[in-house]
Coordinates of C-alpha atoms in Angstrom, one line a residue:
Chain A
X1 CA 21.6 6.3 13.3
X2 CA 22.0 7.6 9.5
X3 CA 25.0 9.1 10.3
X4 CA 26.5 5.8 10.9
X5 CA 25.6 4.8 7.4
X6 CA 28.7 4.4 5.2
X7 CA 26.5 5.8 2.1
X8 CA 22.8 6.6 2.4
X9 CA 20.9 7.7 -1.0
X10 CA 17.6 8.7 0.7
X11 CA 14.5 9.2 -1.8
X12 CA 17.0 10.4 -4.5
X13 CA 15.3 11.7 -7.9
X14 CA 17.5 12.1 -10.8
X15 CA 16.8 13.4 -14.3
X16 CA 18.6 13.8 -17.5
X17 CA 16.3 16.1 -19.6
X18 CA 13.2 13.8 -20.2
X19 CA 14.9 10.9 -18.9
X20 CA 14.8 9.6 -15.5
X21 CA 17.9 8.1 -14.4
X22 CA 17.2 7.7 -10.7
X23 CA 13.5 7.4 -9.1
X24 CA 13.0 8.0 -5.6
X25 CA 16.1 5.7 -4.9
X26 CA 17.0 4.9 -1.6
X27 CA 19.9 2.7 -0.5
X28 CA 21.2 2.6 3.0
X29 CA 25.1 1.1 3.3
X30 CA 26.3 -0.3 6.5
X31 CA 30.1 0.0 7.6
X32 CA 31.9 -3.1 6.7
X33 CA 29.3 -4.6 3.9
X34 CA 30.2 -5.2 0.6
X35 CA 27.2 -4.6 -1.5
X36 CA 26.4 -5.6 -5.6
X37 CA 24.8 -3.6 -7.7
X38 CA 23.2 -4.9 -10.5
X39 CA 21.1 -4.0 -13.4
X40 CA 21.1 -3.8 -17.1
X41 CA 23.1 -1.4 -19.5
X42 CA 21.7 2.4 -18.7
X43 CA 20.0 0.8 -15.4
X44 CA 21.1 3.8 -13.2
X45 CA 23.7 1.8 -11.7
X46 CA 26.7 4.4 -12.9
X47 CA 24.5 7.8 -12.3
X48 CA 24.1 6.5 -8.5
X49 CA 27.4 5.5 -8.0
X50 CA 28.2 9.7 -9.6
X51 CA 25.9 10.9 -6.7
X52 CA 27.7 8.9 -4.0
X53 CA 31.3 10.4 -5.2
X54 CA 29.9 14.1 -5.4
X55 CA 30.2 14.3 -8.9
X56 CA 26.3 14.9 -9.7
X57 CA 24.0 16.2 -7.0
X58 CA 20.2 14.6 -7.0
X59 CA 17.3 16.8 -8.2
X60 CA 15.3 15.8 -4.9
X61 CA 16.9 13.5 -2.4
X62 CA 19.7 13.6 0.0
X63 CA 23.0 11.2 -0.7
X64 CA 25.3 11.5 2.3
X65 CA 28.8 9.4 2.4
X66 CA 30.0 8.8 5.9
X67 CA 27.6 11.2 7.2
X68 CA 28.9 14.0 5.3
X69 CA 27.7 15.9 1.6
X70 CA 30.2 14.0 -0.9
X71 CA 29.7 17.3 -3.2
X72 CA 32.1 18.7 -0.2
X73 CA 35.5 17.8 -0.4
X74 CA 36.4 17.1 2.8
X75 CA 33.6 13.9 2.7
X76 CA 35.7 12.3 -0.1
X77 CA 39.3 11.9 2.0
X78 CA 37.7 8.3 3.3
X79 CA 36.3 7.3 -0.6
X80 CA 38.1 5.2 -3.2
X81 CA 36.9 4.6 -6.5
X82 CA 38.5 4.0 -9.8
X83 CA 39.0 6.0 -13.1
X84 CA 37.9 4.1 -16.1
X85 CA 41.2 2.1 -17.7
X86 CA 40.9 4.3 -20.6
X87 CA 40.9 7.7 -18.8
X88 CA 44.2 7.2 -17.5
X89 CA 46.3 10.0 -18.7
X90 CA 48.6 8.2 -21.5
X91 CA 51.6 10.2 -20.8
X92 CA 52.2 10.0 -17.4
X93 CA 54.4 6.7 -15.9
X94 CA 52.6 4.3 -13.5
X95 CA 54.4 5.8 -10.5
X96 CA 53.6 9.3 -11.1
X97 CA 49.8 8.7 -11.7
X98 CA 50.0 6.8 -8.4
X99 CA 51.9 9.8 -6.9
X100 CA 49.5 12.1 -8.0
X101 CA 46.8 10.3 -6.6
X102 CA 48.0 9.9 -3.7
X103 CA 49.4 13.7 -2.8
X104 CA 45.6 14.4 -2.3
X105 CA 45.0 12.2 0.6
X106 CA 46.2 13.0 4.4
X107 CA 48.0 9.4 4.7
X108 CA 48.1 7.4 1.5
X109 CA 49.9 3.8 1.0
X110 CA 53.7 4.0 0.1
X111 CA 53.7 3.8 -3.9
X112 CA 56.4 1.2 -4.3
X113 CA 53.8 -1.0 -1.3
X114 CA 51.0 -0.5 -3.3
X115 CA 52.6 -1.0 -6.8
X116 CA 54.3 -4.2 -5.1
X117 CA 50.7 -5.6 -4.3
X118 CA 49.1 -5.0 -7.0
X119 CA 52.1 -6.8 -9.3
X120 CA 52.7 -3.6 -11.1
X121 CA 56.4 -3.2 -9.7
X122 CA 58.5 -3.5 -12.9
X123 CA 56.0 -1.5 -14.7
X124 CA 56.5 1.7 -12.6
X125 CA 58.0 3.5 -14.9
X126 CA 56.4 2.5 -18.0
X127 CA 54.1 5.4 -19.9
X128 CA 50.1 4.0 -18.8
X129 CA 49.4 4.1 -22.4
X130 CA 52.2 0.9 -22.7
X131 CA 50.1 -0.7 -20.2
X132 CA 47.9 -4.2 -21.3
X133 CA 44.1 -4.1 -20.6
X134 CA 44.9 -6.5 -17.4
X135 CA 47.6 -4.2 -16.1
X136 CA 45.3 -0.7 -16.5
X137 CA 42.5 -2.2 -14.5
X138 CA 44.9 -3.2 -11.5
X139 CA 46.2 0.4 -11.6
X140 CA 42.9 1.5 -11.2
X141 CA 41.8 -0.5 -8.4
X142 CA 45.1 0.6 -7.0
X143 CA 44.4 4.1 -7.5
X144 CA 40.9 3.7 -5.8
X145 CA 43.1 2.3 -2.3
X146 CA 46.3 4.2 -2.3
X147 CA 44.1 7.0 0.0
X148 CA 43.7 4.2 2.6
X149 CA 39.2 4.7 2.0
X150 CA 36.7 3.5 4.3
X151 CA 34.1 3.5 1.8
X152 CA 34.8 1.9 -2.1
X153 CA 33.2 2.6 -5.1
X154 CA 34.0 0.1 -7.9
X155 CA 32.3 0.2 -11.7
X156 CA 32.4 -2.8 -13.6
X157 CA 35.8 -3.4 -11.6
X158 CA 37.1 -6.3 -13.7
X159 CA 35.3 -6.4 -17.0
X160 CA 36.9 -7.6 -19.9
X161 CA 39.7 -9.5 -17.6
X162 CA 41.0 -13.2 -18.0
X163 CA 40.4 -15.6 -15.2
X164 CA 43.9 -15.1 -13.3
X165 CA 43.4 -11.4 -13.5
X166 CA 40.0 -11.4 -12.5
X167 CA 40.7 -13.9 -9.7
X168 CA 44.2 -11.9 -8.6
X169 CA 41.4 -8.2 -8.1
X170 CA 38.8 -10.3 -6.4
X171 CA 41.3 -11.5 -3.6
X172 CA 42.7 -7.6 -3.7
X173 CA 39.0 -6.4 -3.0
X174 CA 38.5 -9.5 -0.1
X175 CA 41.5 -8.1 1.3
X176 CA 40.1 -5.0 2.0
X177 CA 36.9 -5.8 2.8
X178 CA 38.1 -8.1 5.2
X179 CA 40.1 -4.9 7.1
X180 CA 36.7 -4.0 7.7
X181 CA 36.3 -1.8 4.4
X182 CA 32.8 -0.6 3.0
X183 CA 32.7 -2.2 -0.9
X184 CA 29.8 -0.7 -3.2
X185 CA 30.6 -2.5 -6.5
X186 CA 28.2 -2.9 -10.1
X187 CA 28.5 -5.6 -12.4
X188 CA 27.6 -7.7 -15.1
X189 CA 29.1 -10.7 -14.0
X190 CA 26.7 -12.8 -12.2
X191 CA 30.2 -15.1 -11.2
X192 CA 31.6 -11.5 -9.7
X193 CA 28.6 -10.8 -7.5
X194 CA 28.3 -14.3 -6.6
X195 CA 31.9 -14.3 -5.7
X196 CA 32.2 -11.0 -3.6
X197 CA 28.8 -9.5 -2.7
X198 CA 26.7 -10.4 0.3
X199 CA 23.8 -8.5 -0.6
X200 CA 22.4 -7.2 -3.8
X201 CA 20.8 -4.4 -5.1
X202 CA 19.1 -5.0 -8.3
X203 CA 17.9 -1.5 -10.1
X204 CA 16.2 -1.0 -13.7
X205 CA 15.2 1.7 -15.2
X206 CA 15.8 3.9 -12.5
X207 CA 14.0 1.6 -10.0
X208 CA 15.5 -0.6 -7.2
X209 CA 13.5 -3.9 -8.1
X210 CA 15.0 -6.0 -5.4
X211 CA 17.1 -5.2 -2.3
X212 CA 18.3 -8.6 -1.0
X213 CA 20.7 -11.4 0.1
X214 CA 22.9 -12.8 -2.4
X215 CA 21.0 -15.8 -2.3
X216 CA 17.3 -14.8 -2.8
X217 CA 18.0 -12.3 -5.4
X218 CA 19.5 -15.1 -7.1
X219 CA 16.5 -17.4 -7.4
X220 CA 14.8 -14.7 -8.8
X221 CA 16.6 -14.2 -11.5
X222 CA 18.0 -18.0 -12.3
X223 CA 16.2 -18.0 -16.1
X224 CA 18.2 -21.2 -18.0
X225 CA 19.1 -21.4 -21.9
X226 CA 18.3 -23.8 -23.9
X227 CA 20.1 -24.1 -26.8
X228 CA 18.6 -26.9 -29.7
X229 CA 18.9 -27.0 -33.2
X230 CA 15.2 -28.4 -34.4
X231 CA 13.4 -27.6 -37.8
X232 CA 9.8 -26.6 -35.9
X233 CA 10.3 -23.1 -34.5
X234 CA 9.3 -23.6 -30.4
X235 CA 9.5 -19.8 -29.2
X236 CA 5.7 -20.4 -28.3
X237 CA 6.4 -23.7 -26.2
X238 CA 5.0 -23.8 -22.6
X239 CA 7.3 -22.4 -20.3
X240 CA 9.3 -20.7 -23.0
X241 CA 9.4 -16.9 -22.0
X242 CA 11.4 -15.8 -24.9
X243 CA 13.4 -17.5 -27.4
X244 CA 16.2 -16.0 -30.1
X245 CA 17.1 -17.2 -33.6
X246 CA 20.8 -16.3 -35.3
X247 CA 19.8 -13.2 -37.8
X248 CA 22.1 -13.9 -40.4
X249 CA 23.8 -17.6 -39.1
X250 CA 24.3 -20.3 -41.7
X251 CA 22.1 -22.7 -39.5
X252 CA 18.7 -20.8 -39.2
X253 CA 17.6 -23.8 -37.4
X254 CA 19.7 -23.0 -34.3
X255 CA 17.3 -21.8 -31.5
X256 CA 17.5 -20.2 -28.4
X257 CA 15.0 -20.5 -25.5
X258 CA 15.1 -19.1 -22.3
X259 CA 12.5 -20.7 -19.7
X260 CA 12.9 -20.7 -15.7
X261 CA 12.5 -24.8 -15.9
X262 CA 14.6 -26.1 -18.6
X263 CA 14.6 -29.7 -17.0
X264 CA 10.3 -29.9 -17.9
X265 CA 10.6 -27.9 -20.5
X266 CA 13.3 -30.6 -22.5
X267 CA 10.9 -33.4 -20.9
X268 CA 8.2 -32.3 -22.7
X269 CA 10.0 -31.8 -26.0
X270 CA 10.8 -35.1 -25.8
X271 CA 7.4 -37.0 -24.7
X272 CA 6.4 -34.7 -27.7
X273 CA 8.4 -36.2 -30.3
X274 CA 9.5 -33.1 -31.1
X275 CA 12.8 -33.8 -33.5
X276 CA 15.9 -31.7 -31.8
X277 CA 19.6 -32.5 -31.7
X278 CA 23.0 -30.5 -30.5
X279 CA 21.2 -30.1 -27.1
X280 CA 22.7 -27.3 -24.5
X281 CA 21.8 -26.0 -21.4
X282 CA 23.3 -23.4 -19.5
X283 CA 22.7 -20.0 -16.9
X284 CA 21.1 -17.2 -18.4
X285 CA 23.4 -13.9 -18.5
X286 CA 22.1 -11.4 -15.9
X287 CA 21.3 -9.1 -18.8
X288 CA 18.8 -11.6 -20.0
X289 CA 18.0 -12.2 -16.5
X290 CA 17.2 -8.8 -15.8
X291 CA 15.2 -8.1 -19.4
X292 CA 12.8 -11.1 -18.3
X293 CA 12.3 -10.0 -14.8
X294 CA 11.1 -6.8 -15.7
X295 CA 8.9 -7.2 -18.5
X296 CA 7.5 -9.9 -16.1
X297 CA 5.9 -6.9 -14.2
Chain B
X1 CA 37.8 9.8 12.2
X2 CA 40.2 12.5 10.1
X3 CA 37.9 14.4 8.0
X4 CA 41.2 16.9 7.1
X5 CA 42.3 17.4 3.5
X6 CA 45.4 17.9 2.3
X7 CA 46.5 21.7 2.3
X8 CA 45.1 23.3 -0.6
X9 CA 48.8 24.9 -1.4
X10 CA 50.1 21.5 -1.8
X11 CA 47.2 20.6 -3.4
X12 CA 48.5 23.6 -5.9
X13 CA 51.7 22.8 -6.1
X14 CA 50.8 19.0 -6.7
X15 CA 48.6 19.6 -9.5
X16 CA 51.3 22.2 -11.4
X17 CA 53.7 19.3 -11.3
X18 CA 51.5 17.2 -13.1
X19 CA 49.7 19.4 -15.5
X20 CA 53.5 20.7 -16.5
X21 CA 54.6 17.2 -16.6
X22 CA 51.6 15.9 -19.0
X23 CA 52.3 19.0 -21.4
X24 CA 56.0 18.7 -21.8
X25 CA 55.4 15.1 -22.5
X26 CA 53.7 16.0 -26.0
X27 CA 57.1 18.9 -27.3
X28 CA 55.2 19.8 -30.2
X29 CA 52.6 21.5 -28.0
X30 CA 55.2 23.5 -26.1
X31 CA 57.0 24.6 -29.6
X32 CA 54.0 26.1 -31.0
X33 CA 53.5 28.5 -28.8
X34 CA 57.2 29.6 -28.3
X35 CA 57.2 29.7 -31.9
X36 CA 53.9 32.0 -32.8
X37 CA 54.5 35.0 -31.1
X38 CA 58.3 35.3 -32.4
X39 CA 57.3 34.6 -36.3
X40 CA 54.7 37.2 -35.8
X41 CA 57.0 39.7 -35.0
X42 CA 59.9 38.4 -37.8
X43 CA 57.1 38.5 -40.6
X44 CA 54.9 41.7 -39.3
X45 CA 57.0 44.2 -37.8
X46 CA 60.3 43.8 -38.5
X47 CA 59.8 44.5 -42.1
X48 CA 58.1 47.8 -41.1
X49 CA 61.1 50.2 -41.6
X50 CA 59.3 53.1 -40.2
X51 CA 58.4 51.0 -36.7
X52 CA 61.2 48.3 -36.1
X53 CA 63.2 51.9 -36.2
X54 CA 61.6 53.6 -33.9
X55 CA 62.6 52.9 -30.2
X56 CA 59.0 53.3 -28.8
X57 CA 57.2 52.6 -31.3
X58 CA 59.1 48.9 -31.7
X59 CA 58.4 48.2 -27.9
X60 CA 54.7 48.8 -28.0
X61 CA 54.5 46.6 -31.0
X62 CA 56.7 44.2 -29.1
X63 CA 54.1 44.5 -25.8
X64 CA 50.9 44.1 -28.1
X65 CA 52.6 41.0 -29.7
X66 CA 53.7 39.3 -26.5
X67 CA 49.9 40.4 -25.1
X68 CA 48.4 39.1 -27.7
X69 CA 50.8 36.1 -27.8
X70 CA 49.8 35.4 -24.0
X71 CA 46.3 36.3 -24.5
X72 CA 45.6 33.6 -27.2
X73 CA 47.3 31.0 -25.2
X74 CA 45.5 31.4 -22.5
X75 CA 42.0 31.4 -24.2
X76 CA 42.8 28.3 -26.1
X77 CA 44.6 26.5 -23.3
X78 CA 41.5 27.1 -21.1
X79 CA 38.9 27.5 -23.4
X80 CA 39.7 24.8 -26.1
X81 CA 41.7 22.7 -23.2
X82 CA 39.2 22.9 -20.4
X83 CA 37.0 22.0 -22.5
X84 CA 38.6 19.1 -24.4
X85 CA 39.6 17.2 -20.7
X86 CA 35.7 17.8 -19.4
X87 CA 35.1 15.1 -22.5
X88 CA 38.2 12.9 -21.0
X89 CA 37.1 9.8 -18.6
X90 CA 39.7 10.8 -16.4
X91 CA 38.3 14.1 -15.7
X92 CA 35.3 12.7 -13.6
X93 CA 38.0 10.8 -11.3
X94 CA 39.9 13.9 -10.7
X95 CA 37.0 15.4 -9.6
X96 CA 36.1 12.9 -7.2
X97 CA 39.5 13.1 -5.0
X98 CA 39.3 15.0 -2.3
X99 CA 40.3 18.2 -3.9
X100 CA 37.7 21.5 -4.8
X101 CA 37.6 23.3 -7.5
X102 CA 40.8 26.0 -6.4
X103 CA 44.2 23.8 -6.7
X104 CA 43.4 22.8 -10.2
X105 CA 42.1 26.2 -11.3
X106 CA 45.5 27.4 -9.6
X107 CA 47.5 25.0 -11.0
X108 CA 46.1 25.7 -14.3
X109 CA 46.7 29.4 -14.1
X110 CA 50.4 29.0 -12.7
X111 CA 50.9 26.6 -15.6
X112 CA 49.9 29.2 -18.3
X113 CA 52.4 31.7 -16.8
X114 CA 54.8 28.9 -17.1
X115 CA 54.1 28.4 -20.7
X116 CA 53.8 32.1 -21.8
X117 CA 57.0 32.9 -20.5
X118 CA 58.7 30.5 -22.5
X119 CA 56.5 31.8 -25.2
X120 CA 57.7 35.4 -24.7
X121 CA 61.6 34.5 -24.6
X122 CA 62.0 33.9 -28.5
X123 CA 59.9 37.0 -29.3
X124 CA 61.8 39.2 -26.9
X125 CA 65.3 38.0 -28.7
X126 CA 64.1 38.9 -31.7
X127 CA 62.9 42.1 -30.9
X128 CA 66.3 42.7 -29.5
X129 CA 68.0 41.4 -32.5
X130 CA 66.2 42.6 -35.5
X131 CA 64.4 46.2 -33.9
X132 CA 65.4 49.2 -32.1
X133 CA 63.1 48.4 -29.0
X134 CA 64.6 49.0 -26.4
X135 CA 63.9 48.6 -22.4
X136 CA 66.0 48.9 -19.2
X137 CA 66.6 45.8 -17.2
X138 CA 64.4 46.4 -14.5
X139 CA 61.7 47.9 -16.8
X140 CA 61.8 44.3 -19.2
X141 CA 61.4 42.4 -15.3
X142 CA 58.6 44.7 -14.7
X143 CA 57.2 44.2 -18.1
X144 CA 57.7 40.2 -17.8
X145 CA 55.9 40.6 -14.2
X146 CA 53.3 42.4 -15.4
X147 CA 52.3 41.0 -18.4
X148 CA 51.6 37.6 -16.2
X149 CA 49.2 39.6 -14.2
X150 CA 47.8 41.0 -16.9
X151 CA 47.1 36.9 -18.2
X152 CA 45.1 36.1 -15.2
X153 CA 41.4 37.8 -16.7
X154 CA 41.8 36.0 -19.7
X155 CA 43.1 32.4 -18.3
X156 CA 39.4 33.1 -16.1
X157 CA 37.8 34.0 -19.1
X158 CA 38.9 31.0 -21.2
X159 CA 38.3 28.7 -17.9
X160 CA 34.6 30.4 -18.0
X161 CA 34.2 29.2 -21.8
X162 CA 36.1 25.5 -21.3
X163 CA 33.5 24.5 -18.5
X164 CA 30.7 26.0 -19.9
X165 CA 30.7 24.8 -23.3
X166 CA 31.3 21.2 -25.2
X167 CA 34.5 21.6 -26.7
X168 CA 33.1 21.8 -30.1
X169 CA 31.6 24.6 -29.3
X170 CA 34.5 26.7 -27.2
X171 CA 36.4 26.4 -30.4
X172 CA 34.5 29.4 -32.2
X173 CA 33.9 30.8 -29.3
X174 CA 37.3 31.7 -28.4
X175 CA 37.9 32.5 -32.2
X176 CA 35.2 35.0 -31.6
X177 CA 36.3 36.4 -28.2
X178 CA 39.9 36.6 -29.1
X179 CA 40.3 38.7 -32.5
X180 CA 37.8 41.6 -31.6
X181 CA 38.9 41.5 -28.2
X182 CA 42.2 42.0 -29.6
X183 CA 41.6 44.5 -32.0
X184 CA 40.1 46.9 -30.2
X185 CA 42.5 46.6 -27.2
X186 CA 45.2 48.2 -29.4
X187 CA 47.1 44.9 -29.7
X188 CA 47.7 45.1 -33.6
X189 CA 47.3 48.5 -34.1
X190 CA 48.4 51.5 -31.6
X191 CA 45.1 53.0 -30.2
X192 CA 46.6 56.8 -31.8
X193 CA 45.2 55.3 -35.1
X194 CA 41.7 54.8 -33.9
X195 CA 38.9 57.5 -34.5
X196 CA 37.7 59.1 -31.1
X197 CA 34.8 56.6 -30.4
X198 CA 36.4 53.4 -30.7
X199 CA 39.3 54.7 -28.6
X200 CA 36.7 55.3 -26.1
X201 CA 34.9 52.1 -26.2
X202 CA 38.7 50.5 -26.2
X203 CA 39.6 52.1 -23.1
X204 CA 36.6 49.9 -21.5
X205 CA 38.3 46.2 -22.6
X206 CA 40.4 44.5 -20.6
X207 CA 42.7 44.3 -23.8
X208 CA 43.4 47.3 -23.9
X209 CA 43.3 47.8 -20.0
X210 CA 46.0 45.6 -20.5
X211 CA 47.9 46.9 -23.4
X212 CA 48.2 50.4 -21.2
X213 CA 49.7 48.9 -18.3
X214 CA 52.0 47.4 -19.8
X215 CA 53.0 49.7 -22.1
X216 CA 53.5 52.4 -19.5
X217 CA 55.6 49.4 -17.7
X218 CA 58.0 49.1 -21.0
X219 CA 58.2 52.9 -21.8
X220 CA 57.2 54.8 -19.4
X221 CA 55.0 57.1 -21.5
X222 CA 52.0 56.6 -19.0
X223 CA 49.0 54.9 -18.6
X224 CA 45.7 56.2 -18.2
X225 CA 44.1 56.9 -14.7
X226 CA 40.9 54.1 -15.5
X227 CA 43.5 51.3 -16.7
X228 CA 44.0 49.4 -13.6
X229 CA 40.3 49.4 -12.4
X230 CA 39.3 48.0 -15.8
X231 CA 41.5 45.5 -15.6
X232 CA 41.2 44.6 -12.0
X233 CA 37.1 45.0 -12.7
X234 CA 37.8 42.6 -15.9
X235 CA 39.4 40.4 -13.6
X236 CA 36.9 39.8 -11.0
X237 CA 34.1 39.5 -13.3
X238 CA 35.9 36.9 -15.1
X239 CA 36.7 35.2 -11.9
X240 CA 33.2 34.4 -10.6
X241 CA 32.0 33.2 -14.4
X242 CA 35.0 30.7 -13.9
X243 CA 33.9 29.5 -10.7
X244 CA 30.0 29.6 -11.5
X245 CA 30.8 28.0 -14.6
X246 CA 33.0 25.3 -12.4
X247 CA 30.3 24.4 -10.3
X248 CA 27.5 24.2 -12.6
X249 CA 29.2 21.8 -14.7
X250 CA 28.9 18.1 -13.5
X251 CA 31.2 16.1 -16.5
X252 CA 29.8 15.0 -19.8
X253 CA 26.2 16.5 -20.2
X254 CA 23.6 13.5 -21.4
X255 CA 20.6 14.1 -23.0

C-alpha cells in the first residue's frame, strides 16, 4: 500500500542545532491529489518540502517519493519543483535555462511547447536577469514541468504576482493536475489554497495541527477583522482575541480587532454606546489565522 | 513507470556546456586568469638575466609558473566558487534534478582544464618570446597533457574546501593552502636551492609531485622514482574529501 503513495513523510524528526524544524511529521500523498500546505513564516513548510526533493535527509523518519529514497537520484526523474525566481542564473537566456533543465530528464516537453504555454515565447532569448517578477515565476513553474513529473512540489508558487498572472499559473497548475498529476503546493494565500487545494495540511512550529478538507480547515481558521476608529481602546472587549494599534500612525485612534464573530461583536459595540466610526470588516490573513489558532492551545 | 536517468556522460557533457557558457558570459573573469600567469612571468623571470638565458633553467621556471598558474585557479575556482554557488538559491534546485553528485563534479573539473589552458597560452608565448626556454613539439603536447592531469588533485582539493566551508571562510583557506603548498613544491623556487630537509619533506607534496612530472615531461632531466605515487596518492585522497564533503553538505547550513 505505501508504495503507492506519491510522497509519504512517515514520523519524520528534523532538527537544526537546537531548533526543531520537523516533529514526528507524517504526511501520506495520494496519486492524483493536489494538497495545501499551510502554516506561518518558519512553520516547517519549506524544510518538508527539502526532505521530499532529497535535498535534506530526516534525523529519524522515513520520506519516500513514489516509493523510492528521493536522496537517490533515480527517485527524482518523476518530480518537478521550482527554483526560487531569484536563483535563476542571470546570465543564461530563457531557452538555455530551459534546455539545461530539461537535458536531465529521459523525455522532457519540447522547449519552444513549453515556452509557448507558458507565454514566454518572445522572451526566449532574453538574459533571465531582463526578466519582470511575473515572467521569472512562470519560468519557474515551467522549469518544475518540462521533465513531464508525476509528483509537484511548488513553494509559495505565485507570491508577489498580480491577479492576471496569478490567475494565468493557477489554470497552468489545474492543467496538470487534471492529467492526473500529484500537486504538493505551500502558501500564504488563503485565495490560492482555496482556489487549488482539495485538502490541507496546516503545520506550526514543526507540528501538523490539522490534516483536513479544504472546507473544515477553513472554519477553523475563519478569525474576521474589525477595523474602527474609536477614542476608548476595546482590545479587552468580549470576543476580542487580539487587537492591534498603528505604532507610529498619525491617527492613534485607528484600532484593529480580530474576533471569530465580528457580526456580535459590532452588535454589542453598538447597544453599548460605544462611540466608533470608519467601520471595516474583513477575512483575517492566514498568518493571523494561524498566530490565533495556536496560541489557542 | 521509467525510473531511468539520463546517461551520466550526457549528464557531463550537459553540465560543461552550461558551466562554460555561464563563465564566458562575465569576459572579465576569463581575462584574469589568462592574464596572471603571463605578467608573472614578464615581471619575475624575464628580468632574471641569469635564468630567462638559460634553456633549462627558463623551462622549469616556465612549468612552476604555468603549475602554479593552474594550481591557483583551480583552488579558487572550486574552493572560493563552490563555495560561493552553495550560498546561490539556484544551487538547491540543481541538486534536486535527477542528477548525483558525478556530472557536475565532472563538469566542473573539465571546465577548469578548459580555462587553464587558455590560461597557459599567453604565458607559453611569452616564454617563447622573451626567454630561451625551449621544448620540442611533442614534449610542449606532453607538457600541456600533463600539466591537466596534474590539476585534477587540486580541482578535488578546492572542491573538498568549496563544500565544506561557507564561502567566507574558503577564502583564507585556500590563501593558506595555496602559498605553502606552493612554496615548498618548488614552484617559485627550484628545489636545488632548498636545504636537505625541506627537499625531503617537498618530495611528499603533491606540488612538488607535480612540479617533477612535469618538469621531467618539458626537459627530460628525470623525475624521481616516488613522483607519480605521490601524486596519484594525493589524488585519491583528495578525491574522497570531495565526495565526503559533497554528501555531507545539504545547501545553506541554518542555525
Amino acid at each position: 500500500m505505501t508504495s503507492d503513495l506519491a510522497v509519504h513523510v512517515d514520523r519524520v524528526t528534523r532538527r537544526f542545532g537546537d531548533v526543531v524544524a520537523l516533529d514526528d511529521v507524517s504526511l501520506a500523498v495520494r496519486p492524483g491529489e493536489l494538497v495545501g500546505l499551510l502554516g506561518p513564516n518558519g512553520a516547517g513548510k519549506s524544510t518538508l518540502l527539502s526532505l521530499v526533493s532529497g535535498l535534506r535527509r530526516p534525523d529519524a523518519g522515513t520520506v519516500r517519493l513514489l516509493g523510492g529514497d528521493p536522496r537517490d537520484a533515480r527517485s527524482r526523474t518523476r518530480l518537478g519543483i521550482t527554483p526560487q525566481e531569484t536563483g535563476l542564473p542571470a546570465t543564461l537566456r530563457v531557452h538555455e535555462v530551459v534546455d539545461f533543465v530539461a537535458g536531465h530528464f529521459p523525455d522532457p516537453v519540447r522547449t519552444g511547447d513549453l515556452l509557448e504555454q507558458f507565454g514566454l515565447t518572445e522572451q526566449a532569448r532574453r538574459q533571465t536577469g531582463a526578466l519582470s517578477g511575473g515572467q521569472k515565476r512562470r519560468l519557474a513553474v515551467a522549469l518544475a514541468l518540462v521533465g513531464r513529473p508525476r509528483v509537484l512540489l511548488l513553494d509559495e508558487p505565485t507570491t508577489g504576482l498580480d491577479v492576471g498572472a496569478r490567475q494565468a499559473l493557477w489554470d497552468a497548475i489545474r492543467a496538470y493536475h487534471a492529467d492526473g498529476g500529484t500537486v504538493l503546493l505551500t502558501s500564504h494565500y488563503l485565495e490560492e489554497v482555496q482556489a487549488l487545494a482539495q485538502r490541507v495540511v496546516v503545520i506550526d512550529r514543526g507540528v501538523v495541527r490539522a490534516d483536513d478538507a479544504l472546507d473544515t480547515v477553513l472554519r477553523r481558521v475563519s478569525l474576521r477583522r474589525v477595523v474602527l476608529t474609536a477614542p476608548d481602546d476595546l482590545s479587552a472587549w468580549t470576543g476580542v482575541v487580539r487587537a492591534e494599534r498603528p505604532v507610529s500612525h498619525l491617527d492613534q485612534a485607528r484600532q484593529t480587532l480580530l474576533t471569530p464573530d465580528a457580526d456580535a461583536l459590532v452588535r454589542d459595540l453598538v447597544l453599548a454606546g460605544i462611540d466608533f466610526r470608519d467601520l471595516e470588516i474583513r477575512g483575517a490573513s492566514l498568518d493571523e489565522a494561524f498566530s490565533e489558532m495556536v496560541a489557542a492551545r | 513507470m521509467s525510473t531511468t536517468t539520463v546517461s551520466p556522460l550526457r549528464l557531463t557533457w550537459l553540465h560543461l556546456r552550461y558551466q562554460f557558457l555561464e563563465t564566458v558570459r562575465i569576459p572579465i573573469a576569463v581575462l584574469g586568469s589568462m592574464l596572471f600567469p603571463a605578467l608573472s612571468m614578464a615581471f619575475f623571470v624575464v628580468p632574471q638575466e641569469q635564468v630567462a638565458r638559460n634553456p633549462v633553467w627558463a623551462t622549469m621556471a616556465v612549468a612552476g609558473l604555468g603549475l602554479f598558474a593552474v594550481m591557483s585557479a583551480s583552488l579558487f575556482t572550486y574552493g572560493l566558487g563552490v563555495a560561493e554557488d552553495r550560498q546561490l538559491p539556484f544551487d538547491p534546485y540543481l541538486r534536486s534534478l535527477p542528477a548525483g553528485p558525478g556530472p557536475r563534479m565532472a563538469a566542473r573539473i573539465g571546465n577548469g582544464s578548459i580555462f587553464a589552458l587558455l590560461g597557459l597560452m599567453p604565458l607559453i608565448i611569452i616564454a617563447w618570446l622573451l626567454t630561451d626556454a625551449t621544448v620540442t613539439a611533442p614534449r610542449l603536447a606532453a607538457g600541456v597533457a600533463t600539466i591537466l592531469v596534474a590539476s585534477v588533485p587540486f580541482v578535488l582539493l578546492g572542491m573538498a574546501v568549496g563544500y565544506s566551508l561557507p564561502a567566507k571562510a574558503a577564502l583564507p583557506v585556500v590563501q593558506v593552502l595555496l602559498f605553502p603548498l606552493a612554496f615548498a613544491g618548488g614552484l617559485f623556487l627550484p628545489p636545488t636551492m632548498f636545504p636537505a630537509w625541506l627537499d625531503a619533506a617537498s618530495l611528499a607534496t603533491p606540488t612538488r609531485a607535480a612540479r617533477d612530472v612535469l618538469v621531467d615531461v618539458l626537459t627530460g632531466v628525470g623525475a624521481p622514482g616516488s613522483a607519480w605515487p605521490v601524486l596519484l596518492g594525493w589524488t585519491a585522497l583528495f578525491a574522497a574529501l570531495a565526495v565526503w564533503a559533497y554528501r555531507r553538505d545539504e545547501g545553506r547550513r541554518f542555525r
